[in-house]
PDB file of C-alpha atoms in Angstrom:
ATOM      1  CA  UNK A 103       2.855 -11.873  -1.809  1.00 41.00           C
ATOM      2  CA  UNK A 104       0.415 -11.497   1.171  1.00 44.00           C
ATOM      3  CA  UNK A 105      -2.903  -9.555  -0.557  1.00 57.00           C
ATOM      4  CA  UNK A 106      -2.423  -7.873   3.438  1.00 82.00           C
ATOM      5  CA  UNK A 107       1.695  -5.994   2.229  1.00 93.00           C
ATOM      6  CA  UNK A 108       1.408  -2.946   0.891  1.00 96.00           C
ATOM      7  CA  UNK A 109       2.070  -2.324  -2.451  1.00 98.00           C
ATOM      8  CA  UNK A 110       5.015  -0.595  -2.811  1.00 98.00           C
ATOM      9  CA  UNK A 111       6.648   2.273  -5.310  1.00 98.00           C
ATOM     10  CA  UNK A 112       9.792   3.637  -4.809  1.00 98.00           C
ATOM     11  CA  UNK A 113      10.966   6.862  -6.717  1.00 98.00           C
ATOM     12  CA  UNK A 114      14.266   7.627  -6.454  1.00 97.00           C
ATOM     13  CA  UNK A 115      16.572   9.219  -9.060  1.00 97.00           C
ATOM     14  CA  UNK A 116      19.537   7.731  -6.858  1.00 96.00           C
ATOM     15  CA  UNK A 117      19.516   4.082  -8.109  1.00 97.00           C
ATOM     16  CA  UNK A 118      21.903   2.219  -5.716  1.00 97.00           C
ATOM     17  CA  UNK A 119      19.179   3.866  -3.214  1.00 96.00           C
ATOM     18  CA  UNK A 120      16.477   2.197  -5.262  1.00 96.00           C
ATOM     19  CA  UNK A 121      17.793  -1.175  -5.189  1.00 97.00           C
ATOM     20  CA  UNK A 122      19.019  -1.294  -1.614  1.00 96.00           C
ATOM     21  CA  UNK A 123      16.009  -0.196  -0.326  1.00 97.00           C
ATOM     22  CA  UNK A 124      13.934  -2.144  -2.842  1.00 97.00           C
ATOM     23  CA  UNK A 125      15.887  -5.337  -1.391  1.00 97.00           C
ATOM     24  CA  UNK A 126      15.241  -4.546   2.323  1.00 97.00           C
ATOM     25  CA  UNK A 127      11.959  -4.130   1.551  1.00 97.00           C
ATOM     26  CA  UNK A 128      11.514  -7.281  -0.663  1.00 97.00           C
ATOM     27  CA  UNK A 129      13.374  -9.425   2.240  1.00 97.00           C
ATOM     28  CA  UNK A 130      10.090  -8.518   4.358  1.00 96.00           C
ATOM     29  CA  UNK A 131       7.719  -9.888   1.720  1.00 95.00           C
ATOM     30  CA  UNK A 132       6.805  -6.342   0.136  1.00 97.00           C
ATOM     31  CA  UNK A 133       5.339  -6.039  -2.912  1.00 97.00           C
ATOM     32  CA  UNK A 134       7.798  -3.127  -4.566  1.00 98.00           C
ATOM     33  CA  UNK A 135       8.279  -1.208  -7.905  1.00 98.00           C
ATOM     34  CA  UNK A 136      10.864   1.289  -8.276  1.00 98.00           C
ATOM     35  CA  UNK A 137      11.425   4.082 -10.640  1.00 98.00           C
ATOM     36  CA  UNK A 138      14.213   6.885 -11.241  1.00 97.00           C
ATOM     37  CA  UNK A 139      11.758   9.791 -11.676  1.00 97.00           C
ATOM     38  CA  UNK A 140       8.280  11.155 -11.150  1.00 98.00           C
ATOM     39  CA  UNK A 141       7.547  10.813 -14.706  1.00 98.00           C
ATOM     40  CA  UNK A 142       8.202   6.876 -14.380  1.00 98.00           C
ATOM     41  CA  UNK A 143       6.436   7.235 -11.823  1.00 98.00           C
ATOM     42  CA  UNK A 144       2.438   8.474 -13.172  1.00 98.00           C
ATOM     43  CA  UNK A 145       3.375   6.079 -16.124  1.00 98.00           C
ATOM     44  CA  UNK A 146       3.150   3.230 -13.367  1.00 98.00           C
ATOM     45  CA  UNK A 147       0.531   4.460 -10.988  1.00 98.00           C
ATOM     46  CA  UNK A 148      -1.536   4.243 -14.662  1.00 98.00           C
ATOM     47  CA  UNK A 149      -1.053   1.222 -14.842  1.00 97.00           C
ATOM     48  CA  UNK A 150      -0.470  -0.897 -11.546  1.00 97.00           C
ATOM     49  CA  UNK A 151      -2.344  -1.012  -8.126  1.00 97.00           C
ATOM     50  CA  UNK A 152       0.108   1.258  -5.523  1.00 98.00           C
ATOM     51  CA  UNK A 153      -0.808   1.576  -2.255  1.00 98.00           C
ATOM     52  CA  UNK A 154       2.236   3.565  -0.634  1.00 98.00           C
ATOM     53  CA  UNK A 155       4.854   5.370  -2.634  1.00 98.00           C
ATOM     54  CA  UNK A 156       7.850   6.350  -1.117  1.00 98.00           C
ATOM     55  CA  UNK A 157       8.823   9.360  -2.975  1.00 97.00           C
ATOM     56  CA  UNK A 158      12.082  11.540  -3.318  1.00 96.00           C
ATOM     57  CA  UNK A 159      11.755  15.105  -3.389  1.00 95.00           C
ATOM     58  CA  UNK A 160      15.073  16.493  -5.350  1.00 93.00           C
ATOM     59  CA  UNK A 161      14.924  14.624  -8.652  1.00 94.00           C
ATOM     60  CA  UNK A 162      15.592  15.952 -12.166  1.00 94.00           C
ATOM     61  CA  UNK A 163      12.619  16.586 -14.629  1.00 95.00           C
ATOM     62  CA  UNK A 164       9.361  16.606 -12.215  1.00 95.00           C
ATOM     63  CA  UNK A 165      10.444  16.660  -8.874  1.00 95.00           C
ATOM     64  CA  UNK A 166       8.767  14.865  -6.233  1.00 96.00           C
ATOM     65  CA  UNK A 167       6.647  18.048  -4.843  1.00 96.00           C
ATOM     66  CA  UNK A 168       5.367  18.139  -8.627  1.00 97.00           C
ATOM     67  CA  UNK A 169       4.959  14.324  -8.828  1.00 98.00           C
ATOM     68  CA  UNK A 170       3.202  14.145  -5.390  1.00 97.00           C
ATOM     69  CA  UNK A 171       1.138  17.089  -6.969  1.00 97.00           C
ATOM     70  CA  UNK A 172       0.175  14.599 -10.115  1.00 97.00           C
ATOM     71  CA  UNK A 173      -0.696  12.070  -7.919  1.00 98.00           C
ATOM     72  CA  UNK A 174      -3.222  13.724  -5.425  1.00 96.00           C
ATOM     73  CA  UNK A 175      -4.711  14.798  -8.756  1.00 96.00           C
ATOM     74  CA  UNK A 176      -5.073  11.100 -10.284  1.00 96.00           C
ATOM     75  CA  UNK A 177      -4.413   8.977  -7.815  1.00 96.00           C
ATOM     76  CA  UNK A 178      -6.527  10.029  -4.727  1.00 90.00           C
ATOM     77  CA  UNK A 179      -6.499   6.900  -3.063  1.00 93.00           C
ATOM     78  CA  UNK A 180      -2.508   6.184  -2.565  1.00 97.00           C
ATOM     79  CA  UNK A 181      -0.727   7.597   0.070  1.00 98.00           C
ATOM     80  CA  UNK A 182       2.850   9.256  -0.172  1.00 98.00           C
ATOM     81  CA  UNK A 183       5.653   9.197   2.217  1.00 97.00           C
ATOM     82  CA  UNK A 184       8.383  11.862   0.818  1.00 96.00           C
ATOM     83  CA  UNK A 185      11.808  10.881   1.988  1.00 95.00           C
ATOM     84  CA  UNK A 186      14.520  13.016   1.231  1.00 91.00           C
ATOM     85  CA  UNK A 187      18.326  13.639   1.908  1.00 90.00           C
ATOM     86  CA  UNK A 188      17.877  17.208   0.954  1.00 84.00           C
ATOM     87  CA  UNK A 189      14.660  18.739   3.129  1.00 80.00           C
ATOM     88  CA  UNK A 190      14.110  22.147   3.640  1.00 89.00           C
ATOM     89  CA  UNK A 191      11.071  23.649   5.595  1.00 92.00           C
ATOM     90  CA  UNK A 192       9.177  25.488   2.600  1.00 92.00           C
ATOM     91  CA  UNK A 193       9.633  21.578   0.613  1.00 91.00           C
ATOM     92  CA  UNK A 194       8.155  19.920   3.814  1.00 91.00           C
ATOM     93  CA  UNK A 195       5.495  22.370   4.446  1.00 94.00           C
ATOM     94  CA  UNK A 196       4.890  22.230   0.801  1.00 94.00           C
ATOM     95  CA  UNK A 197       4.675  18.086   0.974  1.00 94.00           C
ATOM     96  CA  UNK A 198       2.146  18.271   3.995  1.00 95.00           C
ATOM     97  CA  UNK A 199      -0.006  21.006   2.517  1.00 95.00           C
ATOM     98  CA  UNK A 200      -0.387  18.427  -0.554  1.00 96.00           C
ATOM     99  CA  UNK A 201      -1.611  15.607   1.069  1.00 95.00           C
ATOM    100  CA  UNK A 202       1.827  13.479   1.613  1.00 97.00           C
ATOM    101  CA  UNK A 203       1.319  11.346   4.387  1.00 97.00           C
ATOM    102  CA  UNK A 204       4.679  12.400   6.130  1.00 96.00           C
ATOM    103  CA  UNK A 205       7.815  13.824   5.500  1.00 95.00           C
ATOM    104  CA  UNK A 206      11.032  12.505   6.571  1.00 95.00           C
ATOM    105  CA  UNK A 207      14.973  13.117   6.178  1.00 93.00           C
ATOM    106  CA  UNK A 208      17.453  10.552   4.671  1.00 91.00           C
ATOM    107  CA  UNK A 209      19.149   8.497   6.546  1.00 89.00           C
ATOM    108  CA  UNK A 210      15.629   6.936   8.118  1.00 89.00           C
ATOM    109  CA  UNK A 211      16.275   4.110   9.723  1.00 94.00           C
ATOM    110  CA  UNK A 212      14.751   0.931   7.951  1.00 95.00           C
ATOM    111  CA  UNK A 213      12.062  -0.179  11.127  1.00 96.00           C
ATOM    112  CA  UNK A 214      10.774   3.843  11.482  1.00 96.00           C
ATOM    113  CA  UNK A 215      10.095   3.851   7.904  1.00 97.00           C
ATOM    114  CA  UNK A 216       8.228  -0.034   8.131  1.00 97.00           C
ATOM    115  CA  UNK A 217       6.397   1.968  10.693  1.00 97.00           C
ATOM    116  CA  UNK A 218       5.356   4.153   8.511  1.00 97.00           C
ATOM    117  CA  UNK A 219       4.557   2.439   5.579  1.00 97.00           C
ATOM    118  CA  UNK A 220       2.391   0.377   7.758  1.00 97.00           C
ATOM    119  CA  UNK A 221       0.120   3.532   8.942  1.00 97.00           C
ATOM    120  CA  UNK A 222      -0.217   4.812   5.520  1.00 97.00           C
ATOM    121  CA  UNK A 223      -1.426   1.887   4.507  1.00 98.00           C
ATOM    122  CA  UNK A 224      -3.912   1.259   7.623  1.00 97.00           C
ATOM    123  CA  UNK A 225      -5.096   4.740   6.839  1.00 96.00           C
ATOM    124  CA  UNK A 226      -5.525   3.841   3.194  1.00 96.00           C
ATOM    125  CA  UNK A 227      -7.299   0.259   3.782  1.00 96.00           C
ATOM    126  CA  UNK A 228      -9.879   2.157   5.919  1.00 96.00           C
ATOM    127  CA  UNK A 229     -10.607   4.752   3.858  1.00 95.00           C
ATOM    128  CA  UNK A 230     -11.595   2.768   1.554  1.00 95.00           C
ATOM    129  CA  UNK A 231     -13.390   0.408   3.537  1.00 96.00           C
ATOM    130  CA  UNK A 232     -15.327   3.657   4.748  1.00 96.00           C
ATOM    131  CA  UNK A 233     -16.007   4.046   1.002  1.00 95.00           C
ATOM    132  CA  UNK A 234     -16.827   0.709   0.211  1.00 96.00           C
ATOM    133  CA  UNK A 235     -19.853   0.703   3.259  1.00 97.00           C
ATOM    134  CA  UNK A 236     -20.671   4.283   2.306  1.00 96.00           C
ATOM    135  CA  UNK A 237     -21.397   2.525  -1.339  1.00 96.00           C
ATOM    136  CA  UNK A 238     -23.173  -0.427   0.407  1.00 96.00           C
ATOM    137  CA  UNK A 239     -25.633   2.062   2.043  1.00 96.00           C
ATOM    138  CA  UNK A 240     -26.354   4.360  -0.867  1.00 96.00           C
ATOM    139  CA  UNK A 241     -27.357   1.273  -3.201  1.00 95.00           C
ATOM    140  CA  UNK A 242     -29.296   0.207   0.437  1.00 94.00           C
ATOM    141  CA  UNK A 243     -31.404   3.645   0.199  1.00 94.00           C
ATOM    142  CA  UNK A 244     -31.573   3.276  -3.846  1.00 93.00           C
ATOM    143  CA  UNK A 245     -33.652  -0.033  -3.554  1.00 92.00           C
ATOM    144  CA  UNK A 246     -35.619   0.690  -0.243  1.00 91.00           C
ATOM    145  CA  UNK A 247     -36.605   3.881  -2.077  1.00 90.00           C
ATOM    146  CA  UNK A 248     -37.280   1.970  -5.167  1.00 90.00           C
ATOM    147  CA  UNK A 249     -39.586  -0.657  -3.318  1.00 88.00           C
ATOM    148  CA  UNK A 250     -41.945   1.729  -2.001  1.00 82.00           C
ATOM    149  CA  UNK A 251     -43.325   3.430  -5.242  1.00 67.00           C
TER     150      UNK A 251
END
């Protein structure tokens, strides 16, 4: 896999969803994971670099407003897409208020949501490239600072 692909995790509880998707995605050299709830889910993110999850909303056990909760909480760097076929506006408004990067209705067709992957993870790679020059200066200032005393 290109180290320039998102990493991919899909959470569906719908699993001929899963693995249609997952294929699409694989077919255009995607690195993806998929898992049938949001508990799966945190179990993973533990575990293996994510960059973009692409996250149900309606699942049984922790749905994904709860799971997109967990993740802004432990996960701070990877961004979530919620994709749902059962939206309402308190769920999306909910989604957006947490940090998902957008919200969008099942059936979404396959290039919109490339699109989208794509811009979270552009949005992603320069936040932390932000952080990683933000780093850069502070140890700058730590050893200019320690050179003159």
């Amino acid at each position: 896999m290109s180290d320039t692909k998102a990493r991919l995790l899909l959470v569906d509880d719908e699993e001929s969803f899963r693995t249609t998707l997952g294929k699409r995605l694989t077919e255009r050299q995607y690195d993806v994971k998929s898992v049938g709830s949001g508990m799966e889910a945190l179990d993973l993110l533990a575990t293996t670099p994510i960059d973009v999850v692409i996250l149900d909303i309606r699942m049984p056990g922790l749905s994904g407003i709860e799971t997109l909760a967990e993740i802004r909480a432990k996960h701070l760097g990877v961004e979530v897409v919620l994709l749902t076929g059962h939206g309402d506006v308190p769920s999306a408004v909910e989604g957006m208020r947490l940090g998902a990067f957008d919200y969008l209705m099942k059936p979404y067709e396959i290039e919109g949501l490339l699109a989208k992957i794509e811009e979270a993870h552009a949005v992603k790679k320069e936040r932390e490239e932000r952080l990683r020059k933000a780093e850069e200066r502070a140890q700058l200032d730590r050893l200019e600072k320690s050179m003159r005393f």
